[in-house]
Every structure is written in C-alpha cells, then in structure tokens.
PDB file of C-alpha atoms in Angstrom:
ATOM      1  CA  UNK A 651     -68.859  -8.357 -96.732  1.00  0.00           C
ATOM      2  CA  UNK A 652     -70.027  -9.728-100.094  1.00  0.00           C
ATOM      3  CA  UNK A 653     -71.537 -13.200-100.068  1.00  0.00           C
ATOM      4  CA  UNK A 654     -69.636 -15.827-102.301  1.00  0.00           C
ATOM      5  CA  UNK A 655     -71.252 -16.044-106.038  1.00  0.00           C
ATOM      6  CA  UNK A 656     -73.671 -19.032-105.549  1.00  0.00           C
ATOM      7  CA  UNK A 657     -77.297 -19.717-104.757  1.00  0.00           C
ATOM      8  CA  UNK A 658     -77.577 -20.978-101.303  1.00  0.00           C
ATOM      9  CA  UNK A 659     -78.198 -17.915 -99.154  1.00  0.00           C
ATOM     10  CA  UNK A 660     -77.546 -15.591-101.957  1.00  0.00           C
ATOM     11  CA  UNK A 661     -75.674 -14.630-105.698  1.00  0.00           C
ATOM     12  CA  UNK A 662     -76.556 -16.194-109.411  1.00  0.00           C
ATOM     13  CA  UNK A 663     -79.580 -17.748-110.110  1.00  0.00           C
ATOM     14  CA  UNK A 664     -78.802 -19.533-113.120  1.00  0.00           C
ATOM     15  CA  UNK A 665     -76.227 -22.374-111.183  1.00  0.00           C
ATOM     16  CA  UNK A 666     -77.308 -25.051-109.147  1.00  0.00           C
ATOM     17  CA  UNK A 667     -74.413 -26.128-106.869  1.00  0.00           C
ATOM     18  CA  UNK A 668     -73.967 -29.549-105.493  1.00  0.00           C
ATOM     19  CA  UNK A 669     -71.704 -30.147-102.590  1.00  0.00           C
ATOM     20  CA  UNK A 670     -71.072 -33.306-101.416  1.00  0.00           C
ATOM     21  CA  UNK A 671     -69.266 -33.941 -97.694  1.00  0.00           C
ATOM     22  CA  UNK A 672     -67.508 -36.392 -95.899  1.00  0.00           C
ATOM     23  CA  UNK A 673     -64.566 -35.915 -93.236  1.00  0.00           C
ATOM     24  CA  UNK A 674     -61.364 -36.395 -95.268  1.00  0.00           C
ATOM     25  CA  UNK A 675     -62.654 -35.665 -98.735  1.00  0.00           C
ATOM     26  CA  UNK A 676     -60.285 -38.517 -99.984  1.00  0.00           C
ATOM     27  CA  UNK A 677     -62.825 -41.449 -99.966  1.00  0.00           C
ATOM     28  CA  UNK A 678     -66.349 -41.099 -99.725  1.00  0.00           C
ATOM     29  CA  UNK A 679     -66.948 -37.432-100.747  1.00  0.00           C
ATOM     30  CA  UNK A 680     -64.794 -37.751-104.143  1.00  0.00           C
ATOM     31  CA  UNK A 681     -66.263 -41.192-105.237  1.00  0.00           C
ATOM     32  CA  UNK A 682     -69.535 -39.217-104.409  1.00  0.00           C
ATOM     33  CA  UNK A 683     -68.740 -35.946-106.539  1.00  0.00           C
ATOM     34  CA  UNK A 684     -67.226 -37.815-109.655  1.00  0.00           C
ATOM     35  CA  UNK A 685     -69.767 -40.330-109.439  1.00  0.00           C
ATOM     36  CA  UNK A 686     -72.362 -37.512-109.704  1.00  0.00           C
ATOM     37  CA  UNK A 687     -70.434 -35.823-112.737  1.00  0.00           C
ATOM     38  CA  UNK A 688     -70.378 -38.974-114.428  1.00  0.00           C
ATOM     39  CA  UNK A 689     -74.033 -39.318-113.992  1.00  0.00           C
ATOM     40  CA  UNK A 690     -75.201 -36.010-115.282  1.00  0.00           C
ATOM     41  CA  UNK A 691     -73.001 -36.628-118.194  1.00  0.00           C
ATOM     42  CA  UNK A 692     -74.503 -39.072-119.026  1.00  0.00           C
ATOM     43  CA  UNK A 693     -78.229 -37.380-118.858  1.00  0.00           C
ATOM     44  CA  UNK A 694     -77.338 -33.872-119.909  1.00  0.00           C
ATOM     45  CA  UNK A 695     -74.343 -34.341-121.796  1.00  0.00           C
ATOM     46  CA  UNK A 696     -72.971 -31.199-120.254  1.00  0.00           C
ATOM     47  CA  UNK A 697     -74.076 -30.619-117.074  1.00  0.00           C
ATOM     48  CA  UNK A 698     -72.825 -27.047-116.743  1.00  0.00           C
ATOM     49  CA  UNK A 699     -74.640 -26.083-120.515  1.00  0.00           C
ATOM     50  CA  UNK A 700     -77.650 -26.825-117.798  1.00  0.00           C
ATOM     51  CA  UNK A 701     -75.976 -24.846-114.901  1.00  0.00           C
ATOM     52  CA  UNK A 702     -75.489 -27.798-112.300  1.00  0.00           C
ATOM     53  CA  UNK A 703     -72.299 -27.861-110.478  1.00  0.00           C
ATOM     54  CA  UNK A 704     -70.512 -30.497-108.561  1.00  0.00           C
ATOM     55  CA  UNK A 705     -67.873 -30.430-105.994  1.00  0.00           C
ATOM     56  CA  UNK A 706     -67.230 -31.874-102.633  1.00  0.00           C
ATOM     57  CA  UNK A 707     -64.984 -30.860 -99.191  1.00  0.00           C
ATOM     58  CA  UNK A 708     -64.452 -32.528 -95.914  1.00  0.00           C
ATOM     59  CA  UNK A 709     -65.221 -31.805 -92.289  1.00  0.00           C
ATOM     60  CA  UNK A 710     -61.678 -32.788 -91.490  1.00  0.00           C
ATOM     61  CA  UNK A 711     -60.377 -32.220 -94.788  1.00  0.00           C
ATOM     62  CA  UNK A 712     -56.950 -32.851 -96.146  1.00  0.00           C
ATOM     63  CA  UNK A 713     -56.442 -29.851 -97.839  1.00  0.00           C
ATOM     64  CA  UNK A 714     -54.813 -30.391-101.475  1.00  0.00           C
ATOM     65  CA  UNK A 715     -54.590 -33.994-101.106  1.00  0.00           C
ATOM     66  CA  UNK A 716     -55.322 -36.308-103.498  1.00  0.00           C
ATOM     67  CA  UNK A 717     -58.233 -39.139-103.509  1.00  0.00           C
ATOM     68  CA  UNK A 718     -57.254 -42.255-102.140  1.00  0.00           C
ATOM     69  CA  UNK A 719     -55.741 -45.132-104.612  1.00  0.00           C
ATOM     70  CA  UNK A 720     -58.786 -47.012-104.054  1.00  0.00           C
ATOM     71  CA  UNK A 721     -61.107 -44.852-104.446  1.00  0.00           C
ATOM     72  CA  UNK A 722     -59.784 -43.903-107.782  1.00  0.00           C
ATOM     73  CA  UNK A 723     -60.271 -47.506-108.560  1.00  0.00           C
ATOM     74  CA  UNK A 724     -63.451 -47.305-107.644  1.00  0.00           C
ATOM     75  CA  UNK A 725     -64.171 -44.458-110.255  1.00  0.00           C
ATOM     76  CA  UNK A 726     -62.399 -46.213-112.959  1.00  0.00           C
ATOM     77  CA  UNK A 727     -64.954 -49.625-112.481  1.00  0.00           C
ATOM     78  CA  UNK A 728     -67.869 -46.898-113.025  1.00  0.00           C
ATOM     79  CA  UNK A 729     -65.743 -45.431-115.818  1.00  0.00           C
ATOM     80  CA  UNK A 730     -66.096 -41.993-114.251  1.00  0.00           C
ATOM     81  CA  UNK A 731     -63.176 -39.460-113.935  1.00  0.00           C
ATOM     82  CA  UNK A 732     -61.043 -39.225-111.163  1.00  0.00           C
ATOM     83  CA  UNK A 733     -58.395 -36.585-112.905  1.00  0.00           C
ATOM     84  CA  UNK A 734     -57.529 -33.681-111.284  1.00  0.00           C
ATOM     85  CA  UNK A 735     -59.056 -34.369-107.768  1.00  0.00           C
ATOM     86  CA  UNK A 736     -57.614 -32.206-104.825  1.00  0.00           C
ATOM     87  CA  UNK A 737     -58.766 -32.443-101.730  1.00  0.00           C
ATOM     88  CA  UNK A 738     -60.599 -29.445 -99.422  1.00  0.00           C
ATOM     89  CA  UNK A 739     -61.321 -28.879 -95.819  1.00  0.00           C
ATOM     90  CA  UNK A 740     -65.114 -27.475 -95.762  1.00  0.00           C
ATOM     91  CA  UNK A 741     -65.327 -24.125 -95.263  1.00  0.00           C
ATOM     92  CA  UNK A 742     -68.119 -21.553 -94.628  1.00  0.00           C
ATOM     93  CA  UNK A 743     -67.866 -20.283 -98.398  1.00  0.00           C
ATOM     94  CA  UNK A 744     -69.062 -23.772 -99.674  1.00  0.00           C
ATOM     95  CA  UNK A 745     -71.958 -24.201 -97.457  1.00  0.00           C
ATOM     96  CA  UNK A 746     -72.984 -20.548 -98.482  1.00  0.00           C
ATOM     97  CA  UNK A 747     -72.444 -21.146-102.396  1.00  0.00           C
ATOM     98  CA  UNK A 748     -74.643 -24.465-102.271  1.00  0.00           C
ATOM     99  CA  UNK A 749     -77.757 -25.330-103.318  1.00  0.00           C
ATOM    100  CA  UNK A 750     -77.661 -28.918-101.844  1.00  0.00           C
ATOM    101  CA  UNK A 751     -75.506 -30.651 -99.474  1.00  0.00           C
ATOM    102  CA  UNK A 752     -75.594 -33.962 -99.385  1.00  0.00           C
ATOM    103  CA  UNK A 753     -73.176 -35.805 -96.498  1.00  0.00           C
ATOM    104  CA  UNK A 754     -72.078 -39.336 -95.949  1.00  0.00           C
ATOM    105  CA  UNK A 755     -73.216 -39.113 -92.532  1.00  0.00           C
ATOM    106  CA  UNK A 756     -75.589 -37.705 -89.775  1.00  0.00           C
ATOM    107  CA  UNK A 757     -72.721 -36.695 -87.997  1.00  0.00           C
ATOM    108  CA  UNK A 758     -71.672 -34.754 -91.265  1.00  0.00           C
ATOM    109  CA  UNK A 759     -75.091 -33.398 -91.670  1.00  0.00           C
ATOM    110  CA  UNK A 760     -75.050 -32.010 -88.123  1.00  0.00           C
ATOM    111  CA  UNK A 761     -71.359 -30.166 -88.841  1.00  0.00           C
ATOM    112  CA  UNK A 762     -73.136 -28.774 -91.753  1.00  0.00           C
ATOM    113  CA  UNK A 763     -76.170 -27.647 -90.121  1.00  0.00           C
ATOM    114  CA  UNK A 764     -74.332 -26.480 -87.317  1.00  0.00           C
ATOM    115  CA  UNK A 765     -72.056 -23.803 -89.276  1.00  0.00           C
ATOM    116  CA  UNK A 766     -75.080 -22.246 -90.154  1.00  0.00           C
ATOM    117  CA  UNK A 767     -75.805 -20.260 -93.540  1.00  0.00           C
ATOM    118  CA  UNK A 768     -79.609 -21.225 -93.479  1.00  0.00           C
ATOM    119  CA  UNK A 769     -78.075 -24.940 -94.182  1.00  0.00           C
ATOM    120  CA  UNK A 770     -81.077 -26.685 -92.385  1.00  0.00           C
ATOM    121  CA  UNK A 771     -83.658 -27.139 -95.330  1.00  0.00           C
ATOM    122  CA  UNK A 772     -80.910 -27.792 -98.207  1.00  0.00           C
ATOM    123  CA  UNK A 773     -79.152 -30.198 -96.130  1.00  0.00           C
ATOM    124  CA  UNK A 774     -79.163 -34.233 -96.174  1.00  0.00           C
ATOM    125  CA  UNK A 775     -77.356 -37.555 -95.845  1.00  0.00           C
ATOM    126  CA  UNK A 776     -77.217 -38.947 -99.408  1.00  0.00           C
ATOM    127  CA  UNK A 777     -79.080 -41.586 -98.842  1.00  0.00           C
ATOM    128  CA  UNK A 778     -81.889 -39.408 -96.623  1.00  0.00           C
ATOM    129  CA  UNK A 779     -82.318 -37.802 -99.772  1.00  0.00           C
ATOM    130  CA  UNK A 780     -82.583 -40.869-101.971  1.00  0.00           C
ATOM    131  CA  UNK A 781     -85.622 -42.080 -99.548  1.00  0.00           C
ATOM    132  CA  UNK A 782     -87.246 -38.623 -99.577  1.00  0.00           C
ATOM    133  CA  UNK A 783     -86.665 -37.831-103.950  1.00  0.00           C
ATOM    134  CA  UNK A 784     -87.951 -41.497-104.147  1.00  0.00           C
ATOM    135  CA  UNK A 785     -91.498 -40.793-102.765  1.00  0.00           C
ATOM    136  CA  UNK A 786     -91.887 -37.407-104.932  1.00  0.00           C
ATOM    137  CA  UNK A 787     -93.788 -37.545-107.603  1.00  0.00           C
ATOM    138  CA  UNK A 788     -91.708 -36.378-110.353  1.00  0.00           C
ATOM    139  CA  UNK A 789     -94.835 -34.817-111.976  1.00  0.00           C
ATOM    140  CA  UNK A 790     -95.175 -32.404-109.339  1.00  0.00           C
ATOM    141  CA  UNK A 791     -91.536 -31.044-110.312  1.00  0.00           C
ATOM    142  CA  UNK A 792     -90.826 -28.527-113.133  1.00  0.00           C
ATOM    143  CA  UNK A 793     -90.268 -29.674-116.462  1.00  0.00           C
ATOM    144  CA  UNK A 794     -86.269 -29.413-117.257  1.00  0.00           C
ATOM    145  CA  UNK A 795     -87.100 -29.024-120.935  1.00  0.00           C
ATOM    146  CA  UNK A 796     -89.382 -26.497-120.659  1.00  0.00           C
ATOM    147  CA  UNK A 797     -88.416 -24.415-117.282  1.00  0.00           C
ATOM    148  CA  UNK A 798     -84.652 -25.587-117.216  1.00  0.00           C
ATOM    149  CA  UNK A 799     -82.521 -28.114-115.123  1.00  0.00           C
ATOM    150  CA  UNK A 800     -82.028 -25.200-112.335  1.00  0.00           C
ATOM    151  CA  UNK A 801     -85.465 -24.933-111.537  1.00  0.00           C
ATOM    152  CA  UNK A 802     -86.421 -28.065-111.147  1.00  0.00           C
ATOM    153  CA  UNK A 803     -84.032 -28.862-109.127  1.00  0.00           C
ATOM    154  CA  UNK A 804     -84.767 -26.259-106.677  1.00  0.00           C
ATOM    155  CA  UNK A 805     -88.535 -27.439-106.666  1.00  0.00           C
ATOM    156  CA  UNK A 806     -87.144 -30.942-106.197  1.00  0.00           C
ATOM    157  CA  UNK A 807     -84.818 -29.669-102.935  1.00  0.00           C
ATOM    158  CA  UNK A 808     -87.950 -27.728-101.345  1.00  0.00           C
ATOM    159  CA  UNK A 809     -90.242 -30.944-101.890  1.00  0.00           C
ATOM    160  CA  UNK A 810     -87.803 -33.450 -99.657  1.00  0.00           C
ATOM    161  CA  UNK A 811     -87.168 -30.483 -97.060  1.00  0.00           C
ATOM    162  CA  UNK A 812     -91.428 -30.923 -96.948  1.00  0.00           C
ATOM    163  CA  UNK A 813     -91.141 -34.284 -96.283  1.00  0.00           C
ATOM    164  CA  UNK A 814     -88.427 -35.071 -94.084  1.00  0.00           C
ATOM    165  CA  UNK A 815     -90.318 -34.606 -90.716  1.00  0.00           C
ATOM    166  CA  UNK A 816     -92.522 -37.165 -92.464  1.00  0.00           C
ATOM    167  CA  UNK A 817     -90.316 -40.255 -94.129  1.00  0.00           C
ATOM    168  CA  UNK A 818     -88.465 -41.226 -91.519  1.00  0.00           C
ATOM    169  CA  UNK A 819     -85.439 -43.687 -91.655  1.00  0.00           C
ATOM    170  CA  UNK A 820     -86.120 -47.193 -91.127  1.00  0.00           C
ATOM    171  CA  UNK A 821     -83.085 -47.540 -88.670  1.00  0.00           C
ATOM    172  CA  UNK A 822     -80.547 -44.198 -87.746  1.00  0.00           C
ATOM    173  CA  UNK A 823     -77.758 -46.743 -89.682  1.00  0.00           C
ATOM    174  CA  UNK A 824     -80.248 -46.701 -92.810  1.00  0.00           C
ATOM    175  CA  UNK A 825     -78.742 -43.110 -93.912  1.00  0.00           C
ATOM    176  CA  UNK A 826     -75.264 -43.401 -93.481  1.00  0.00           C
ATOM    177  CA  UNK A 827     -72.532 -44.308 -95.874  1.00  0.00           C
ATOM    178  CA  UNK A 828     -69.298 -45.419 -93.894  1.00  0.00           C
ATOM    179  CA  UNK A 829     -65.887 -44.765 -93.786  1.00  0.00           C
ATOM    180  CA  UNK A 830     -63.798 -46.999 -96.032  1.00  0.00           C
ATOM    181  CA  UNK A 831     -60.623 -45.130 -95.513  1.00  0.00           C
ATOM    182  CA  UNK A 832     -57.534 -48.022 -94.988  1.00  0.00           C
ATOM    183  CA  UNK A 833     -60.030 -50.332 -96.168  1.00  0.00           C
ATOM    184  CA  UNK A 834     -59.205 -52.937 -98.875  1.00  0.00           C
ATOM    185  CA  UNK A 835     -60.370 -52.759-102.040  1.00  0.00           C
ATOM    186  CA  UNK A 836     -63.432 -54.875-101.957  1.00  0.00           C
ATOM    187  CA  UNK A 837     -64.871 -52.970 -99.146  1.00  0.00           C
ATOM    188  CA  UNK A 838     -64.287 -49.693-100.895  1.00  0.00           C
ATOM    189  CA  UNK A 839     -65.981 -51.733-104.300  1.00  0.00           C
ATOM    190  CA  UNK A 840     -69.280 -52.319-101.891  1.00  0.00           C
ATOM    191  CA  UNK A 841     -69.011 -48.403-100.952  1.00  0.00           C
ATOM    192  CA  UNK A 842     -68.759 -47.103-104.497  1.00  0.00           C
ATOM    193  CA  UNK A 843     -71.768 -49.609-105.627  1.00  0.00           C
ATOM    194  CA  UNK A 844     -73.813 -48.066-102.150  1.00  0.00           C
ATOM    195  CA  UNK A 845     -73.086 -44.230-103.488  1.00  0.00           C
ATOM    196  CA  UNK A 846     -74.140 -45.378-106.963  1.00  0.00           C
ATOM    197  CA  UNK A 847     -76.945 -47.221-105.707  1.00  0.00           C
ATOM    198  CA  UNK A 848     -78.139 -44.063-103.743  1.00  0.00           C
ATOM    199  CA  UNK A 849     -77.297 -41.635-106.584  1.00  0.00           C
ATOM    200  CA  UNK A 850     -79.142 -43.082-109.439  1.00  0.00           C
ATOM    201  CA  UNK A 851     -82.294 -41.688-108.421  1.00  0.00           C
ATOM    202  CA  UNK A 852     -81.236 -38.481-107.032  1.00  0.00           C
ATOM    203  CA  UNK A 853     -79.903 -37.952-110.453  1.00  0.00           C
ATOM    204  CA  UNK A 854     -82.963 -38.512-112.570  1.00  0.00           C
ATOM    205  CA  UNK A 855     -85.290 -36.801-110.399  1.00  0.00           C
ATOM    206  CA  UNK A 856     -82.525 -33.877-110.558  1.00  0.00           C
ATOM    207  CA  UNK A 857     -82.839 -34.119-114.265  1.00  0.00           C
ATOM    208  CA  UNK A 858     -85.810 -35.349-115.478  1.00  0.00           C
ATOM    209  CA  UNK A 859     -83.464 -38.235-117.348  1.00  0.00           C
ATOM    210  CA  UNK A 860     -83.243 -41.929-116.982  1.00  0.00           C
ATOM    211  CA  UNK A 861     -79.612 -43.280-117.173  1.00  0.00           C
ATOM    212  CA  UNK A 862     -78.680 -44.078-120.779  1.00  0.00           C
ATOM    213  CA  UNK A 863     -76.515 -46.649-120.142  1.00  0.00           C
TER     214      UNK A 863
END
C-alpha cells in the first residue's frame, strides 16, 4: 500500500501540511483552519507559492457538513474566508499527510496520538504549541528567504517537540480551547479572539513574518 502524498511519515518534500482538529469540525477546527489561511495571506501573500497547506477534520466529524452560522460570523469579524467549508471526520490519511497537527484539546491530541502514524513528535494542542514556538528563538530557525518557508517550518516543529518535556502548562485547562458548539454568539466571539490570540505567533515563527495588518 502506497502512503498518501504528504510529508508526515512519508511523500513530497516541498509541502508543509497543517491540520488542525477538533471533534465536529464545524466550530473550533474551521475558525482554526481559515483563521490560519487568513494569516499566511497576509505574510506570504500566497501561502501555497511557499508550499504550506491548511486544512482541518474532526474526531467525531460531520462529514460534508457545513461550519456552524456562528462560526462563520466569527470569520467574517477577522475578515477571513469561510467559503466553501465542508466538514470531515479525521481519518488515518490526514494524520499520515501532515506535517503538524495542532488540536483544540488534550483529549484531541490523545485521539491523534493514539491512531498512530509516528503522530507523537508533530502533534500539539494549539495553544501547547503557542507556549513552546514562544520560547524558541527564532534565530535558531532557518531563514524562509533564504532556505524556504518549508524548511523552516520543519526546524520550527522539531524545536517544540525538544521542548515539550520541558515547558510545561501552567494548569492542564491552560492548553485547551473549548467547545462553543450551541453557544451564542458572544461566546463563540471570545473563542475566535482565543484561536487568534494563540495563532498569531505560531504564524510568524512559521513564517519568519510579522502580521501586516
């Protein structure tokens, strides 16, 4: 059997893939992945010119569904994207194809982890990852203009798998982002602005970029 064309265990080495994970993949894991696209565009212009892709799925996923009302709300106050959205149960193809998974929970990391795939070291809550990318040096990383978006972050991935045994949450809540499905709006609002929050520095040390705007 042929592995899936990707990165993560094996296939093209020019693509970074990006999956994000929650357990519908109508709230938190869309607001995540457009909210990610949105950011890169705004560094890189085109984020697939630098070979970075972004998708999402769910543990429990509601296959072809679409993202919840609110959370396409929540996209439009960002002015990110929320066109074409359909919803996907996680499978063992996306864990295989990605370069990093990041999950709005522990519980969601430990799904991951727990299909397998060499998933362990690539593998993080969002906001795990935000505390571990935020005490990298970004020195220490590749140069995107010189060795290319892809590499770096690969380098970037390995350096917070190095340090996870080592940061340590503050509290087990500290690196989860919760459910906001049949919420109201303004508790999906304080979701989206956590996800941003979280994302802002994933997505420079990614890219080397600050936000320009």
């Amino acid at each position: 059997m042929t592995a899936p064309e990707g990165r993560g265990i094996a296939g093209r080495h020019d693509t970074f893939r990006i999956l994000h994970v929650s357990t519908g993949n109508v709230c938190r894991s869309p607001i995540t992945e457009r909210l990610t696209r949105h950011a890169l565009v705004d560094r890189l212009g085109d984020p697939l010119s630098g070979g970075l892709i972004v998708e999402s799925a769910g543990t429990w996923g509601h296959e072809g569904a679409p993202m919840e009302a609110n959370a396409e709300v929540v996209l439009a106050d960002f002015g990110a994207d929320a066109t074409g959205f359909v919803g996907r149960e996680l499978l063992d193809e996306h864990v295989i194809r990605a370069d990093l998974v990041l999950t709005a929970t522990r519980d969601h990391r430990a799904q991951v982890i727990s299909m397998g795939h060499s998933a362990g070291l690539r593998t993080f809550t969002l906001k795990e990852f935000t505390r571990l990318v935020r005490a990298i040096d970004p020195a220490t990383l590749p140069d995107a203009r010189e060795e290319g978006v892809v590499e770096r972050a690969r380098a970037l991935v390995r350096a917070a798998a190095a340090l996870r045994g080592w940061l340590l949450a503050p509290t087990a809540e500290a690196d989860e982002v919760y459910d906001p499905y049949g919420a109201p709006i303004t508790f999906f609002r304080s979701v989206g602005d956590e996800i941003s929050q979280a994302l802002d520095p994933v997505m420079t040390a990614l890219t080397g970029v600050h936000a320009q705007r």
